[in-house]
Amino acid sequence: IFTFLSVNQVLLLLLVLTVCAILYNKVHQVPSALKNETVDSESPEEMEEEIPVVICAAAGRMGAAVAAISSIYSNTEANVLFYVVGLKTTIPHIRKWIENSKLKEIKFKVVEFNPMVLKGKIRQDASRPELLQPLNFVRFYLPLLIQKHEKVIYLDDDIIVQGDIQELYDTKLAPGHAAAFSDDCDLPSTHEIVRSVGMQNTYMGFLDYRKQAIRDLGISPSTCSFNPGVIVANMTEWKHQRITKQLEKWMQRNVEENLYSSTLGGGVATSPMLIVFHGKYSTINPMWHIRHLGWSPDTRYSEHFLQEAKLLHWNGRYKPWEYPSVHTDLWENWFIPDPSGKFKLTRPGS
């Protein structure tokens, strides 16, 4: 009898242990599954990727840089790091403006640009002297100014951003492409504006096809140009392809041969980029670069179209901080007055 009981007790004990083991495994499978899901999804580090945005702060235009930064910062939850590029004489002003306004919360680095790198590379052009300002050429030297980032956004100062800058940063660059731009023929809604102000949107408007060096490039003059006021750049490819050296080569050739600075487009910073990046760039979503807002003091886009736009660019002579200009209300939404009082908006009656 005692033997029979002891065997039953042993069997009962084994049964209990088996049930416990099954329950233990069931309970511990749940955290394991959750763990796998966590691994498959984005980690917090990936989600917090830093987005570097380069904007220049030029003398007399600092309010433009401030409005651009304000619009970007206000419309995103992304981790943006602003590289504010200036000359030695302008840096103290922009730093104080940022630190003594609501922009003091932004992450930013002030970078000094040394104009000596341009010595002997710029042909003087009296018709548009403002295009020869040293900071117009900062975009040529991005890898020298921005060291640690693989991908960088460069923006002209005369823009505002109405969308989430993360979308622009997520622009896909094809393998082997060092940059993405907006094509000047990309958006049908802008064609009427371009025609009405006589703006050029092909290579013919920027390069002098009477010169043999330009004809030797083999680029059709009717090829659509692109606008380098908004750039998404891959720094690894930029350095690998020696883009800066290529741009400098064409700057020097223009000094010697006058290949583009006197032509209709007047784009002394645009033209070398059109040559170097021809056929080797990716494209930006057209709504992320609605431009030509500064080409006429009275030609306007529809309000609905502008509300849909992610980024507005007042390229041209008529800037929204000056008078006359168009759609100034959209720009002023983001302007922050200069605490020092040095920069003032030009308005009727002011």
Tab-separated table of C-alpha atoms in Angstrom:
chain	number	residue	atom	x	y	z
A	1	ILE	CA	0.000	0.000	0.000
A	2	PHE	CA	2.785	2.407	0.934
A	3	THR	CA	4.539	1.661	-2.363
A	4	PHE	CA	1.339	2.283	-4.365
A	5	LEU	CA	0.800	5.618	-2.593
A	6	SER	CA	4.352	6.741	-3.119
A	7	VAL	CA	4.106	6.008	-6.869
A	8	ASN	CA	0.830	7.970	-7.091
A	9	GLN	CA	2.409	10.798	-5.178
A	10	VAL	CA	5.334	10.822	-7.570
A	11	LEU	CA	3.003	10.853	-10.590
A	12	LEU	CA	0.938	13.666	-9.053
A	13	LEU	CA	4.100	15.637	-8.353
A	14	LEU	CA	5.260	15.178	-11.959
A	15	LEU	CA	1.857	16.313	-13.234
A	16	VAL	CA	1.979	19.427	-11.080
A	17	LEU	CA	5.508	20.213	-12.267
A	18	THR	CA	4.462	19.771	-15.916
A	19	VAL	CA	1.516	22.123	-15.500
A	20	CYS	CA	3.776	24.678	-13.779
A	21	ALA	CA	6.313	24.432	-16.588
A	22	ILE	CA	3.611	25.026	-19.238
A	23	LEU	CA	2.233	28.020	-17.361
A	24	TYR	CA	5.739	29.433	-16.894
A	25	ASN	CA	6.439	29.242	-20.623
A	26	LYS	CA	3.092	30.811	-21.502
A	27	VAL	CA	3.699	33.712	-19.168
A	28	HIS	CA	7.246	34.338	-20.393
A	29	GLN	CA	6.415	34.197	-24.096
A	30	VAL	CA	4.617	37.569	-23.976
A	31	PRO	CA	7.598	39.725	-23.012
A	32	SER	CA	9.651	37.846	-25.592
A	33	ALA	CA	7.171	38.752	-28.352
A	34	LEU	CA	7.063	42.378	-27.233
A	35	LYS	CA	10.815	42.482	-27.276
A	36	ASN	CA	10.897	41.307	-30.889
A	37	GLU	CA	8.373	43.978	-31.905
A	38	THR	CA	10.533	46.640	-30.271
A	39	VAL	CA	13.571	45.503	-32.198
A	40	ASP	CA	11.676	45.588	-35.515
A	41	SER	CA	10.344	49.120	-35.000
A	42	GLU	CA	12.390	52.313	-34.928
A	43	SER	CA	14.494	52.809	-31.834
A	44	PRO	CA	14.286	56.112	-29.927
A	45	GLU	CA	17.755	56.980	-31.220
A	46	GLU	CA	16.644	56.587	-34.839
A	47	MET	CA	13.496	58.612	-34.275
A	48	GLU	CA	15.552	61.418	-32.751
A	49	GLU	CA	17.888	61.728	-35.755
A	50	GLU	CA	19.291	65.243	-35.967
A	51	ILE	CA	18.275	67.273	-39.021
A	52	PRO	CA	20.966	69.808	-39.946
A	53	VAL	CA	19.625	72.925	-41.689
A	54	VAL	CA	22.043	75.505	-43.113
A	55	ILE	CA	20.852	79.125	-43.438
A	56	CYS	CA	22.952	82.235	-44.075
A	57	ALA	CA	22.593	85.455	-42.098
A	58	ALA	CA	23.783	88.276	-44.353
A	59	ALA	CA	24.100	91.932	-43.406
A	60	GLY	CA	20.885	93.765	-44.209
A	61	ARG	CA	18.943	90.489	-44.568
A	62	MET	CA	19.120	89.015	-41.090
A	63	GLY	CA	15.369	89.352	-40.623
A	64	ALA	CA	15.015	86.911	-43.515
A	65	ALA	CA	17.119	84.263	-41.770
A	66	VAL	CA	15.171	84.791	-38.544
A	67	ALA	CA	11.790	84.368	-40.281
A	68	ALA	CA	13.006	81.230	-42.076
A	69	ILE	CA	14.280	79.667	-38.841
A	70	SER	CA	11.098	80.663	-36.991
A	71	SER	CA	8.875	79.023	-39.628
A	72	ILE	CA	10.868	75.771	-39.628
A	73	TYR	CA	11.013	75.506	-35.840
A	74	SER	CA	7.304	76.261	-35.403
A	75	ASN	CA	6.121	73.630	-37.890
A	76	THR	CA	8.008	70.521	-36.801
A	77	GLU	CA	8.555	68.206	-33.852
A	78	ALA	CA	11.815	66.999	-35.426
A	79	ASN	CA	15.212	67.406	-33.790
A	80	VAL	CA	16.532	70.286	-35.936
A	81	LEU	CA	20.042	71.695	-35.593
A	82	PHE	CA	20.399	75.073	-37.333
A	83	TYR	CA	23.770	76.046	-38.785
A	84	VAL	CA	23.585	79.827	-39.039
A	85	VAL	CA	26.372	80.980	-41.350
A	86	GLY	CA	27.632	84.549	-41.318
A	87	LEU	CA	30.642	86.774	-41.830
A	88	LYS	CA	32.774	87.849	-38.888
A	89	THR	CA	31.102	91.275	-38.804
A	90	THR	CA	27.519	89.951	-38.797
A	91	ILE	CA	27.772	87.028	-36.386
A	92	PRO	CA	27.381	88.993	-33.092
A	93	HIS	CA	24.135	90.572	-34.349
A	94	ILE	CA	22.420	87.336	-35.386
A	95	ARG	CA	23.555	85.553	-32.220
A	96	LYS	CA	22.005	88.270	-30.014
A	97	TRP	CA	18.810	88.247	-32.088
A	98	ILE	CA	18.363	84.511	-31.550
A	99	GLU	CA	19.348	84.515	-27.884
A	100	ASN	CA	17.121	87.474	-26.993
A	101	SER	CA	13.931	86.326	-28.737
A	102	LYS	CA	11.622	83.326	-28.607
A	103	LEU	CA	14.152	81.536	-30.837
A	104	LYS	CA	16.406	81.090	-27.802
A	105	GLU	CA	14.934	77.576	-27.483
A	106	ILE	CA	16.313	76.369	-30.841
A	107	LYS	CA	19.442	74.226	-31.219
A	108	PHE	CA	21.908	76.206	-33.312
A	109	LYS	CA	25.550	76.697	-34.157
A	110	VAL	CA	26.923	79.926	-35.566
A	111	VAL	CA	29.506	79.289	-38.296
A	112	GLU	CA	31.854	81.929	-39.677
A	113	PHE	CA	32.390	81.888	-43.440
A	114	ASN	CA	35.762	83.183	-44.602
A	115	PRO	CA	35.294	85.064	-47.909
A	116	MET	CA	38.992	84.641	-48.701
A	117	VAL	CA	38.174	81.202	-50.167
A	118	LEU	CA	36.470	83.094	-53.025
A	119	LYS	CA	39.486	85.232	-53.914
A	120	GLY	CA	40.031	85.207	-57.680
A	121	LYS	CA	36.924	83.102	-58.287
A	122	ILE	CA	34.189	85.739	-58.733
A	123	ARG	CA	33.818	87.902	-61.812
A	124	GLN	CA	32.496	91.363	-60.944
A	125	ASP	CA	29.058	92.096	-62.399
A	126	ALA	CA	27.733	95.607	-61.849
A	127	SER	CA	24.179	94.772	-62.973
A	128	ARG	CA	23.385	92.592	-59.923
A	129	PRO	CA	26.016	93.323	-57.243
A	130	GLU	CA	23.845	91.694	-54.556
A	131	LEU	CA	24.413	88.324	-56.273
A	132	LEU	CA	28.143	88.602	-55.593
A	133	GLN	CA	27.808	88.657	-51.796
A	134	PRO	CA	30.139	86.004	-50.313
A	135	LEU	CA	27.367	84.162	-48.468
A	136	ASN	CA	25.701	83.360	-51.829
A	137	PHE	CA	28.482	80.802	-52.278
A	138	VAL	CA	28.189	79.060	-48.899
A	139	ARG	CA	26.272	76.216	-50.587
A	140	PHE	CA	29.437	75.398	-52.592
A	141	TYR	CA	31.356	74.656	-49.386
A	142	LEU	CA	28.895	72.612	-47.320
A	143	PRO	CA	31.335	69.796	-46.374
A	144	LEU	CA	33.869	72.326	-45.094
A	145	LEU	CA	31.285	73.962	-42.834
A	146	ILE	CA	29.307	70.896	-41.739
A	147	GLN	CA	31.531	68.091	-40.519
A	148	LYS	CA	29.571	65.304	-38.848
A	149	HIS	CA	26.389	64.874	-40.900
A	150	GLU	CA	25.699	62.475	-43.762
A	151	LYS	CA	22.677	64.405	-45.043
A	152	VAL	CA	22.194	68.191	-44.934
A	153	ILE	CA	19.477	70.671	-45.944
A	154	TYR	CA	20.582	74.028	-47.339
A	155	LEU	CA	17.998	76.830	-47.617
A	156	ASP	CA	18.203	80.366	-48.996
A	157	ASP	CA	17.251	83.017	-46.444
A	158	ASP	CA	14.287	84.365	-48.465
A	159	ILE	CA	12.066	81.363	-47.749
A	160	ILE	CA	9.494	80.294	-45.221
A	161	VAL	CA	8.557	76.703	-44.448
A	162	GLN	CA	4.887	75.841	-43.942
A	163	GLY	CA	5.324	72.049	-43.793
A	164	ASP	CA	7.239	69.687	-41.516
A	165	ILE	CA	10.948	69.913	-42.396
A	166	GLN	CA	11.193	66.162	-41.672
A	167	GLU	CA	9.397	65.552	-44.996
A	168	LEU	CA	12.036	67.496	-46.917
A	169	TYR	CA	14.825	65.737	-45.053
A	170	ASP	CA	13.303	62.371	-46.006
A	171	THR	CA	13.748	63.177	-49.731
A	172	LYS	CA	15.273	60.092	-51.363
A	173	LEU	CA	18.539	60.632	-53.208
A	174	ALA	CA	19.344	58.115	-55.935
A	175	PRO	CA	22.615	56.177	-55.605
A	176	GLY	CA	25.510	58.302	-56.857
A	177	HIS	CA	23.631	61.606	-56.457
A	178	ALA	CA	25.210	64.232	-54.211
A	179	ALA	CA	22.144	66.505	-54.134
A	180	ALA	CA	18.442	66.945	-54.822
A	181	PHE	CA	16.895	70.135	-56.289
A	182	SER	CA	13.591	71.338	-57.712
A	183	ASP	CA	13.323	71.366	-61.498
A	184	ASP	CA	12.269	74.702	-62.972
A	185	CYS	CA	9.728	72.920	-65.207
A	186	ASP	CA	8.260	70.765	-62.466
A	187	LEU	CA	5.006	72.430	-61.464
A	188	PRO	CA	2.342	73.425	-64.030
A	189	SER	CA	0.775	75.881	-61.554
A	190	THR	CA	3.901	78.050	-61.708
A	191	HIS	CA	4.212	78.210	-65.483
A	192	GLU	CA	1.877	81.177	-65.901
A	193	ILE	CA	3.813	83.132	-63.263
A	194	VAL	CA	7.129	82.344	-64.936
A	195	ARG	CA	5.862	83.440	-68.362
A	196	SER	CA	4.282	86.641	-67.041
A	197	VAL	CA	7.515	87.899	-65.462
A	198	GLY	CA	9.765	86.691	-68.280
A	199	MET	CA	11.796	84.443	-66.017
A	200	GLN	CA	14.120	81.913	-67.582
A	201	ASN	CA	13.669	78.255	-66.699
A	202	THR	CA	16.153	76.639	-69.094
A	203	TYR	CA	19.945	76.505	-69.349
A	204	MET	CA	19.765	79.161	-72.093
A	205	GLY	CA	18.818	81.673	-69.398
A	206	PHE	CA	21.995	81.062	-67.394
A	207	LEU	CA	24.829	80.037	-69.713
A	208	ASP	CA	26.276	81.938	-72.664
A	209	TYR	CA	25.941	79.534	-75.575
A	210	ARG	CA	28.034	81.805	-77.773
A	211	LYS	CA	31.073	80.562	-75.843
A	212	GLN	CA	32.804	77.428	-77.067
A	213	ALA	CA	33.364	76.127	-73.524
A	214	ILE	CA	29.595	76.093	-72.960
A	215	ARG	CA	28.801	74.471	-76.299
A	216	ASP	CA	31.434	71.818	-75.580
A	217	LEU	CA	29.423	70.693	-72.560
A	218	GLY	CA	26.888	69.153	-74.949
A	219	ILE	CA	23.932	70.375	-72.878
A	220	SER	CA	20.880	71.426	-74.891
A	221	PRO	CA	20.010	75.091	-74.209
A	222	SER	CA	16.347	74.056	-73.806
A	223	THR	CA	17.192	71.742	-70.874
A	224	CYS	CA	15.182	72.631	-67.753
A	225	SER	CA	17.256	74.410	-65.164
A	226	PHE	CA	16.902	73.819	-61.424
A	227	ASN	CA	16.880	76.161	-58.460
A	228	PRO	CA	19.667	75.693	-55.864
A	229	GLY	CA	17.899	77.774	-53.199
A	230	VAL	CA	16.654	74.546	-51.610
A	231	ILE	CA	19.106	71.633	-51.509
A	232	VAL	CA	19.054	68.229	-49.861
A	233	ALA	CA	22.668	67.074	-50.005
A	234	ASN	CA	24.549	63.836	-49.373
A	235	MET	CA	27.907	64.847	-47.875
A	236	THR	CA	29.614	61.516	-48.559
A	237	GLU	CA	28.849	61.699	-52.281
A	238	TRP	CA	29.656	65.442	-52.364
A	239	LYS	CA	33.153	64.788	-51.021
A	240	HIS	CA	33.657	61.613	-53.066
A	241	GLN	CA	32.814	63.449	-56.315
A	242	ARG	CA	34.836	66.519	-55.274
A	243	ILE	CA	31.834	68.743	-56.020
A	244	THR	CA	33.376	71.809	-54.364
A	245	LYS	CA	36.506	71.539	-56.547
A	246	GLN	CA	34.366	71.167	-59.675
A	247	LEU	CA	32.332	74.265	-58.780
A	248	GLU	CA	35.495	76.267	-58.112
A	249	LYS	CA	36.875	75.220	-61.499
A	250	TRP	CA	33.861	76.693	-63.300
A	251	MET	CA	33.988	79.838	-61.188
A	252	GLN	CA	37.590	80.383	-62.253
A	253	ARG	CA	36.798	79.656	-65.899
A	254	ASN	CA	34.037	82.260	-65.754
A	255	VAL	CA	36.505	84.846	-64.433
A	256	GLU	CA	38.728	84.112	-67.438
A	257	GLU	CA	36.114	83.580	-70.169
A	258	ASN	CA	32.872	85.292	-68.969
A	259	LEU	CA	30.761	82.168	-69.470
A	260	TYR	CA	27.654	83.168	-67.572
A	261	SER	CA	27.722	86.226	-65.305
A	262	SER	CA	26.420	88.689	-67.919
A	263	THR	CA	23.636	86.491	-69.269
A	264	LEU	CA	19.938	86.948	-68.630
A	265	GLY	CA	19.665	84.745	-65.554
A	266	GLY	CA	22.459	86.623	-63.807
A	267	GLY	CA	22.946	83.555	-61.631
A	268	VAL	CA	26.602	83.650	-60.662
A	269	ALA	CA	25.956	81.039	-57.964
A	270	THR	CA	23.366	79.059	-59.948
A	271	SER	CA	25.287	78.634	-63.198
A	272	PRO	CA	28.250	76.583	-61.903
A	273	MET	CA	25.804	74.260	-60.155
A	274	LEU	CA	23.791	73.810	-63.358
A	275	ILE	CA	26.983	72.681	-65.082
A	276	VAL	CA	28.363	70.421	-62.346
A	277	PHE	CA	25.074	68.714	-61.449
A	278	HIS	CA	23.677	68.361	-64.985
A	279	GLY	CA	21.960	64.964	-65.237
A	280	LYS	CA	23.275	63.953	-61.798
A	281	TYR	CA	20.728	65.065	-59.231
A	282	SER	CA	17.546	63.785	-57.609
A	283	THR	CA	14.346	65.828	-57.456
A	284	ILE	CA	12.517	67.432	-54.560
A	285	ASN	CA	8.734	67.265	-54.272
A	286	PRO	CA	7.550	70.365	-56.204
A	287	MET	CA	5.360	71.537	-53.306
A	288	TRP	CA	8.528	71.783	-51.245
A	289	HIS	CA	9.818	74.636	-53.378
A	290	ILE	CA	7.209	77.103	-54.627
A	291	ARG	CA	9.288	79.940	-55.984
A	292	HIS	CA	9.326	83.123	-58.088
A	293	LEU	CA	7.402	85.027	-55.390
A	294	GLY	CA	9.995	87.806	-55.651
A	295	TRP	CA	10.062	88.224	-59.423
A	296	SER	CA	7.314	90.816	-59.705
A	297	PRO	CA	5.749	93.308	-57.295
A	298	ASP	CA	2.233	92.507	-58.512
A	299	THR	CA	2.060	88.960	-59.955
A	300	ARG	CA	0.378	86.739	-57.389
A	301	TYR	CA	-0.371	83.072	-56.863
A	302	SER	CA	-3.838	81.966	-55.719
A	303	GLU	CA	-4.288	81.881	-51.943
A	304	HIS	CA	-5.437	78.242	-52.071
A	305	PHE	CA	-2.285	77.197	-53.934
A	306	LEU	CA	-0.055	78.994	-51.437
A	307	GLN	CA	-1.841	77.395	-48.482
A	308	GLU	CA	-1.084	73.957	-49.940
A	309	ALA	CA	2.600	74.806	-50.458
A	310	LYS	CA	5.157	73.374	-48.046
A	311	LEU	CA	7.855	75.948	-48.757
A	312	LEU	CA	7.651	79.447	-50.285
A	313	HIS	CA	10.650	81.165	-51.900
A	314	TRP	CA	10.823	84.877	-52.723
A	315	ASN	CA	13.645	84.504	-55.235
A	316	GLY	CA	13.979	87.614	-57.385
A	317	ARG	CA	14.388	91.323	-56.613
A	318	TYR	CA	11.194	91.943	-54.625
A	319	LYS	CA	11.763	90.642	-51.092
A	320	PRO	CA	8.973	90.326	-48.506
A	321	TRP	CA	10.790	92.448	-45.914
A	322	GLU	CA	10.987	95.295	-48.448
A	323	TYR	CA	8.422	97.254	-50.469
A	324	PRO	CA	6.936	96.624	-52.971
A	325	SER	CA	6.524	92.853	-52.717
A	326	VAL	CA	3.755	90.229	-52.799
A	327	HIS	CA	2.298	87.811	-50.240
A	328	THR	CA	4.080	89.653	-47.439
A	329	ASP	CA	1.435	88.545	-44.917
A	330	LEU	CA	2.552	84.914	-45.275
A	331	TRP	CA	6.136	85.933	-44.590
A	332	GLU	CA	5.361	88.301	-41.699
A	333	ASN	CA	3.558	85.495	-39.848
A	334	TRP	CA	7.017	84.155	-38.980
A	335	PHE	CA	9.061	87.338	-38.650
A	336	ILE	CA	10.413	88.149	-35.191
A	337	PRO	CA	11.349	91.831	-34.630
A	338	ASP	CA	15.004	92.633	-34.023
A	339	PRO	CA	15.518	93.198	-30.259
A	340	SER	CA	18.310	95.663	-31.091
A	341	GLY	CA	16.041	97.646	-33.450
A	342	LYS	CA	18.674	97.664	-36.238
A	343	PHE	CA	16.650	95.632	-38.755
A	344	LYS	CA	13.323	97.185	-39.737
A	345	LEU	CA	10.711	96.156	-42.266
A	346	THR	CA	10.174	98.524	-45.196
A	347	ARG	CA	6.465	99.175	-45.507
A	348	PRO	CA	4.289	101.869	-47.176
A	349	GLY	CA	4.516	105.019	-45.096
A	350	SER	CA	7.355	103.716	-42.940
